[in-house]
PDB file of C-alpha atoms in Angstrom:
ATOM      1  CA  TRP A 124       4.689  32.241   6.503  1.00 48.00           C
ATOM      2  CA  ILE A 125       2.661  30.815   9.002  1.00 53.00           C
ATOM      3  CA  ALA A 126      -0.592  30.857   7.165  1.00 54.00           C
ATOM      4  CA  GLY A 127       1.098  29.086   4.374  1.00 53.00           C
ATOM      5  CA  ARG A 128       2.600  26.401   6.513  1.00 50.00           C
ATOM      6  CA  ARG A 129      -0.910  25.954   8.227  1.00 53.00           C
ATOM      7  CA  SER A 130      -2.616  25.414   4.719  1.00 57.00           C
ATOM      8  CA  GLU A 131       0.396  23.048   4.115  1.00 58.00           C
ATOM      9  CA  LEU A 132      -0.526  21.056   6.891  1.00 50.00           C
ATOM     10  CA  GLU A 133      -4.109  20.699   6.319  1.00 58.00           C
ATOM     11  CA  ARG A 134      -3.399  19.841   2.786  1.00 58.00           C
ATOM     12  CA  ASP A 135      -1.043  16.956   4.248  1.00 55.00           C
ATOM     13  CA  SER A 136      -3.645  15.931   6.834  1.00 53.00           C
ATOM     14  CA  ARG A 137      -6.524  15.903   4.150  1.00 54.00           C
ATOM     15  CA  SER A 138      -4.012  13.533   2.020  1.00 48.00           C
ATOM     16  CA  ARG A 139      -3.466  11.510   4.883  1.00 49.00           C
ATOM     17  CA  GLY A 140      -7.020  10.988   5.554  1.00 48.00           C
ATOM     18  CA  ARG A 141      -7.828   9.956   2.059  1.00 45.00           C
ATOM     19  CA  ILE A 142      -4.659   7.339   1.954  1.00 39.00           C
ATOM     20  CA  THR A 143      -5.862   5.871   5.673  1.00 38.00           C
ATOM     21  CA  MET A 144      -9.632   5.518   3.796  1.00 40.00           C
ATOM     22  CA  LEU A 145      -7.956   3.961   0.966  1.00 35.00           C
ATOM     23  CA  SER A 146      -6.020   1.308   3.144  1.00 35.00           C
ATOM     24  CA  VAL A 147      -9.332   0.548   4.803  1.00 35.00           C
ATOM     25  CA  VAL A 148     -11.330  -0.009   1.842  1.00 34.00           C
ATOM     26  CA  LEU A 149      -8.274  -2.217   0.103  1.00 35.00           C
ATOM     27  CA  ALA A 150      -8.237  -4.035   3.277  1.00 36.00           C
ATOM     28  CA  LEU A 151     -11.971  -4.870   3.464  1.00 36.00           C
ATOM     29  CA  ALA A 152     -12.059  -5.750  -0.493  1.00 41.00           C
ATOM     30  CA  GLY A 153      -9.256  -8.109   0.304  1.00 43.00           C
ATOM     31  CA  SER A 154     -11.065  -9.264   3.541  1.00 38.00           C
ATOM     32  CA  ALA A 155     -14.159  -9.852   1.127  1.00 43.00           C
ATOM     33  CA  ALA A 156     -12.422 -11.847  -1.693  1.00 47.00           C
ATOM     34  CA  ALA A 157     -10.825 -14.310   1.095  1.00 47.00           C
ATOM     35  CA  ALA A 158     -14.278 -14.864   2.421  1.00 49.00           C
ATOM     36  CA  ASP A 159     -15.409 -15.857  -0.616  1.00 86.00           C
ATOM     37  CA  VAL A 160     -13.310 -19.440  -0.204  1.00 97.00           C
ATOM     38  CA  ALA A 161     -15.373 -21.919   1.304  1.00 98.00           C
ATOM     39  CA  ALA A 162     -14.002 -24.437   3.840  1.00 98.00           C
ATOM     40  CA  CYS A 163     -12.308 -27.252   2.531  1.00 98.00           C
ATOM     41  CA  PRO A 164     -13.765 -30.287   3.985  1.00 98.00           C
ATOM     42  CA  GLY A 165     -11.564 -32.586   5.568  1.00 97.00           C
ATOM     43  CA  GLU A 166      -8.906 -30.081   5.998  1.00 97.00           C
ATOM     44  CA  GLY A 167      -7.235 -30.285   9.630  1.00 95.00           C
ATOM     45  CA  PRO A 168      -7.870 -27.536  12.242  1.00 93.00           C
ATOM     46  CA  ARG A 169      -4.444 -25.620  11.644  1.00 92.00           C
ATOM     47  CA  TYR A 170      -6.062 -22.616  10.250  1.00 90.00           C
ATOM     48  CA  GLY A 171      -9.193 -22.554  12.676  1.00 92.00           C
ATOM     49  CA  ASP A 172     -11.802 -22.245   9.926  1.00 97.00           C
ATOM     50  CA  TYR A 173     -10.722 -24.918   7.457  1.00 98.00           C
ATOM     51  CA  LYS A 174     -10.032 -22.618   4.615  1.00 98.00           C
ATOM     52  CA  CYS A 175      -7.304 -22.845   1.702  1.00 98.00           C
ATOM     53  CA  ASN A 176      -6.645 -19.000   2.266  1.00 97.00           C
ATOM     54  CA  HIS A 177      -4.139 -18.490   4.909  1.00 95.00           C
ATOM     55  CA  ASP A 178      -0.437 -19.214   4.178  1.00 96.00           C
ATOM     56  CA  THR A 179       1.465 -18.533   0.983  1.00 96.00           C
ATOM     57  CA  THR A 180       1.164 -22.234  -0.595  1.00 97.00           C
ATOM     58  CA  HIS A 181      -1.549 -24.037   0.582  1.00 97.00           C
ATOM     59  CA  ARG A 182      -4.225 -22.620  -1.595  1.00 98.00           C
ATOM     60  CA  VAL A 183      -5.813 -25.798  -3.341  1.00 98.00           C
ATOM     61  CA  CYS A 184      -8.542 -27.688  -1.973  1.00 98.00           C
ATOM     62  CA  ALA A 185      -8.080 -31.182  -3.485  1.00 98.00           C
ATOM     63  CA  LYS A 186     -10.222 -34.420  -3.040  1.00 98.00           C
ATOM     64  CA  LEU A 187      -7.872 -36.783  -1.673  1.00 97.00           C
ATOM     65  CA  VAL A 188     -10.032 -39.783  -0.332  1.00 97.00           C
ATOM     66  CA  GLN A 189     -12.721 -41.976  -1.587  1.00 96.00           C
ATOM     67  CA  ALA A 190     -16.073 -42.293   0.440  1.00 93.00           C
ATOM     68  CA  ASN A 191     -14.668 -45.390   2.489  1.00 95.00           C
ATOM     69  CA  GLY A 192     -11.516 -43.031   3.547  1.00 94.00           C
ATOM     70  CA  GLN A 193      -8.865 -45.012   1.060  1.00 96.00           C
ATOM     71  CA  PRO A 194      -6.606 -42.432  -1.015  1.00 97.00           C
ATOM     72  CA  LEU A 195      -8.087 -41.739  -4.437  1.00 96.00           C
ATOM     73  CA  SER A 196      -6.433 -42.368  -7.476  1.00 94.00           C
ATOM     74  CA  TRP A 197      -5.630 -39.695  -9.682  1.00 91.00           C
ATOM     75  CA  GLY A 198      -4.640 -42.025 -12.865  1.00 88.00           C
ATOM     76  CA  ALA A 199      -1.113 -42.608 -12.144  1.00 85.00           C
ATOM     77  CA  GLY A 200      -1.474 -43.411  -8.291  1.00 93.00           C
ATOM     78  CA  ASP A 201      -2.908 -41.611  -5.461  1.00 95.00           C
ATOM     79  CA  PHE A 202      -2.018 -37.717  -4.237  1.00 94.00           C
ATOM     80  CA  TRP A 203       0.711 -39.147  -2.030  1.00 94.00           C
ATOM     81  CA  GLU A 204       2.218 -41.489  -4.362  1.00 94.00           C
ATOM     82  CA  ILE A 205       2.521 -38.944  -7.166  1.00 91.00           C
ATOM     83  CA  THR A 206       3.720 -36.135  -5.092  1.00 89.00           C
ATOM     84  CA  GLY A 207       6.462 -38.487  -3.268  1.00 91.00           C
ATOM     85  CA  GLN A 208       4.821 -38.135   0.014  1.00 93.00           C
ATOM     86  CA  LYS A 209       3.507 -41.663   0.875  1.00 95.00           C
ATOM     87  CA  ALA A 210       5.630 -41.830   4.067  1.00 95.00           C
ATOM     88  CA  PHE A 211       3.372 -38.816   5.472  1.00 95.00           C
ATOM     89  CA  GLN A 212      -0.008 -40.074   4.243  1.00 96.00           C
ATOM     90  CA  TRP A 213      -2.801 -38.323   6.205  1.00 95.00           C
ATOM     91  CA  ASN A 214      -5.982 -39.915   4.910  1.00 96.00           C
ATOM     92  CA  ASP A 215      -6.899 -40.823   8.530  1.00 95.00           C
ATOM     93  CA  GLN A 216      -6.626 -37.086   9.473  1.00 96.00           C
ATOM     94  CA  ILE A 217      -8.792 -36.285   6.562  1.00 97.00           C
ATOM     95  CA  VAL A 218     -11.872 -38.120   7.483  1.00 97.00           C
ATOM     96  CA  ALA A 219     -11.706 -37.458  11.285  1.00 96.00           C
ATOM     97  CA  PRO A 220     -13.450 -34.967  13.206  1.00 96.00           C
ATOM     98  CA  PRO A 221     -13.591 -31.764  13.847  1.00 95.00           C
ATOM     99  CA  ASN A 222     -13.933 -31.001   9.973  1.00 97.00           C
ATOM    100  CA  PRO A 223     -14.108 -34.763   8.659  1.00 97.00           C
ATOM    101  CA  GLY A 224     -14.522 -35.052   4.609  1.00 98.00           C
ATOM    102  CA  ASP A 225     -12.368 -36.145   1.893  1.00 98.00           C
ATOM    103  CA  SER A 226     -10.038 -33.205   0.914  1.00 98.00           C
ATOM    104  CA  TRP A 227      -7.316 -31.046   2.036  1.00 97.00           C
ATOM    105  CA  CYS A 228      -5.662 -27.709   1.552  1.00 98.00           C
ATOM    106  CA  ILE A 229      -2.512 -29.045  -0.656  1.00 97.00           C
ATOM    107  CA  CYS A 230       0.445 -26.747  -1.895  1.00 96.00           C
ATOM    108  CA  MET A 231       0.279 -24.901  -5.363  1.00 97.00           C
ATOM    109  CA  TRP A 232       3.496 -26.696  -6.354  1.00 95.00           C
ATOM    110  CA  ALA A 233       1.821 -30.204  -5.545  1.00 94.00           C
ATOM    111  CA  THR A 234      -1.358 -29.096  -7.812  1.00 96.00           C
ATOM    112  CA  ALA A 235       1.136 -27.915 -10.605  1.00 96.00           C
ATOM    113  CA  GLN A 236       3.146 -31.231 -10.217  1.00 92.00           C
ATOM    114  CA  LEU A 237      -0.286 -33.322 -10.262  1.00 93.00           C
ATOM    115  CA  ILE A 238      -1.536 -31.519 -13.259  1.00 95.00           C
ATOM    116  CA  GLU A 239       1.612 -32.168 -15.016  1.00 95.00           C
ATOM    117  CA  ARG A 240       1.909 -35.573 -14.263  1.00 93.00           C
ATOM    118  CA  VAL A 241      -1.798 -37.064 -14.747  1.00 95.00           C
ATOM    119  CA  GLY A 242      -3.442 -34.293 -16.594  1.00 96.00           C
ATOM    120  CA  CYS A 243      -6.279 -31.857 -15.771  1.00 97.00           C
ATOM    121  CA  ASP A 244      -8.920 -34.251 -16.493  1.00 95.00           C
ATOM    122  CA  ASN A 245      -7.778 -36.481 -13.757  1.00 94.00           C
ATOM    123  CA  VAL A 246      -7.231 -34.232 -10.915  1.00 94.00           C
ATOM    124  CA  HIS A 247      -9.689 -33.493  -8.115  1.00 96.00           C
ATOM    125  CA  LEU A 248     -10.408 -30.040  -7.231  1.00 97.00           C
ATOM    126  CA  ARG A 249     -13.031 -28.298  -5.267  1.00 98.00           C
ATOM    127  CA  CYS A 250     -13.111 -25.038  -6.652  1.00 98.00           C
ATOM    128  CA  GLU A 251     -15.447 -23.258  -4.340  1.00 98.00           C
ATOM    129  CA  ALA A 252     -12.796 -24.024  -1.569  1.00 98.00           C
ATOM    130  CA  THR A 253      -9.815 -23.123  -3.640  1.00 98.00           C
ATOM    131  CA  ASP A 254      -8.376 -19.722  -3.615  1.00 98.00           C
ATOM    132  CA  VAL A 255      -8.350 -19.495  -7.396  1.00 97.00           C
ATOM    133  CA  ALA A 256      -7.511 -15.497  -7.406  1.00 97.00           C
ATOM    134  CA  TRP A 257      -4.292 -16.292  -5.316  1.00 97.00           C
ATOM    135  CA  VAL A 258      -3.063 -19.041  -7.682  1.00 97.00           C
ATOM    136  CA  LEU A 259      -3.805 -16.975 -10.718  1.00 96.00           C
ATOM    137  CA  ARG A 260      -1.418 -14.290  -9.385  1.00 95.00           C
ATOM    138  CA  SER A 261       1.069 -16.428  -8.431  1.00 96.00           C
ATOM    139  CA  TYR A 262       4.051 -17.464 -10.892  1.00 94.00           C
ATOM    140  CA  HIS A 263       6.099 -20.045  -8.833  1.00 95.00           C
ATOM    141  CA  ASP A 264       5.822 -22.153  -5.637  1.00 96.00           C
ATOM    142  CA  GLY A 265       8.422 -24.396  -4.299  1.00 94.00           C
ATOM    143  CA  GLY A 266      10.360 -23.786  -7.251  1.00 94.00           C
ATOM    144  CA  ARG A 267       7.863 -24.994  -9.535  1.00 95.00           C
ATOM    145  CA  ASP A 268       6.170 -22.914 -12.315  1.00 97.00           C
ATOM    146  CA  LEU A 269       2.363 -22.669 -11.832  1.00 97.00           C
ATOM    147  CA  SER A 270       1.063 -22.452 -15.322  1.00 97.00           C
ATOM    148  CA  ALA A 271      -0.211 -25.933 -15.816  1.00 97.00           C
ATOM    149  CA  ALA A 272      -2.354 -25.409 -12.494  1.00 97.00           C
ATOM    150  CA  GLN A 273      -3.401 -21.790 -13.651  1.00 97.00           C
ATOM    151  CA  ASN A 274      -4.589 -23.417 -16.692  1.00 97.00           C
ATOM    152  CA  CYS A 275      -6.302 -26.125 -15.398  1.00 98.00           C
ATOM    153  CA  LEU A 276      -8.141 -23.692 -13.106  1.00 97.00           C
ATOM    154  CA  ARG A 277      -9.316 -21.786 -15.983  1.00 97.00           C
ATOM    155  CA  ILE A 278     -10.869 -25.093 -17.399  1.00 97.00           C
ATOM    156  CA  LYS A 279     -12.264 -26.427 -14.250  1.00 97.00           C
ATOM    157  CA  CYS A 280     -13.076 -23.553 -12.368  1.00 97.00           C
ATOM    158  CA  PRO A 281     -14.567 -20.874 -14.730  1.00 97.00           C
ATOM    159  CA  LYS A 282     -16.854 -19.320 -12.111  1.00 96.00           C
ATOM    160  CA  GLN A 283     -14.057 -18.582  -9.795  1.00 96.00           C
ATOM    161  CA  VAL A 284     -11.765 -17.441 -12.477  1.00 96.00           C
ATOM    162  CA  ALA A 285     -14.354 -14.723 -13.737  1.00 95.00           C
ATOM    163  CA  ALA A 286     -14.768 -13.570  -9.927  1.00 93.00           C
ATOM    164  CA  ALA A 287     -11.034 -13.246  -9.353  1.00 91.00           C
ATOM    165  CA  PRO A 288      -9.760  -9.625  -9.461  1.00 85.00           C
ATOM    166  CA  ARG A 289      -8.979  -8.431 -13.286  1.00 67.00           C
ATOM    167  CA  LYS A 290      -5.196  -8.627 -12.480  1.00 53.00           C
ATOM    168  CA  ALA A 291      -5.475 -12.267 -11.725  1.00 53.00           C
ATOM    169  CA  ARG A 292      -7.430 -13.066 -14.905  1.00 48.00           C
ATOM    170  CA  TRP A 293      -5.052 -11.306 -17.087  1.00 48.00           C
ATOM    171  CA  ALA A 294      -2.218 -13.312 -15.626  1.00 48.00           C
ATOM    172  CA  ALA A 295      -3.812 -16.341 -16.057  1.00 47.00           C
ATOM    173  CA  ARG A 296      -5.044 -15.245 -19.556  1.00 49.00           C
ATOM    174  CA  HIS A 297      -1.443 -14.570 -20.870  1.00 48.00           C
ATOM    175  CA  LEU A 298       0.204 -17.431 -18.949  1.00 47.00           C
ATOM    176  CA  ALA A 299      -2.594 -19.624 -20.752  1.00 48.00           C
ATOM    177  CA  ASP A 300      -0.834 -18.330 -24.193  1.00 47.00           C
ATOM    178  CA  ASP A 301       2.495 -19.214 -23.294  1.00 45.00           C
ATOM    179  CA  PRO A 302       3.758 -22.229 -25.184  1.00 40.00           C
TER     180      PRO A 302
END
């Protein structure tokens, strides 16, 4: 009985070791994918590294201001007008140090709303600074369906879509086929 129990414990120990090693590998793979997102020029210091890959919604780096710091038109108005956030307009923060630029990490729901309102051709996205893989594997944000955002990313960001994990690419492809 003791020899059988020792063998069982050794087997469990080896199994736990494999599970622990698998967890480490998966965590490192996730970190590598997150590191692939570039800094969003203009994003404020809320995340420290200025990347759009920290919370569950602010995953899209969108160009919101012109070179002169004024709101950029997206066809039917600027970002703040279209999303109903004009009272909170923060273009002055986008162009200010410590990360001056023309962009900001925006919500996935706002991205979908913008695309639905003005069309994919009129949105200004920074693909290299957008967490494309995250958006592709998300279905809703803020109560809004993200299929318009996913379809637009497939058009505007083919390099990042191709680099996304297979599961995210599958979701984007199948969502694109939905009417």
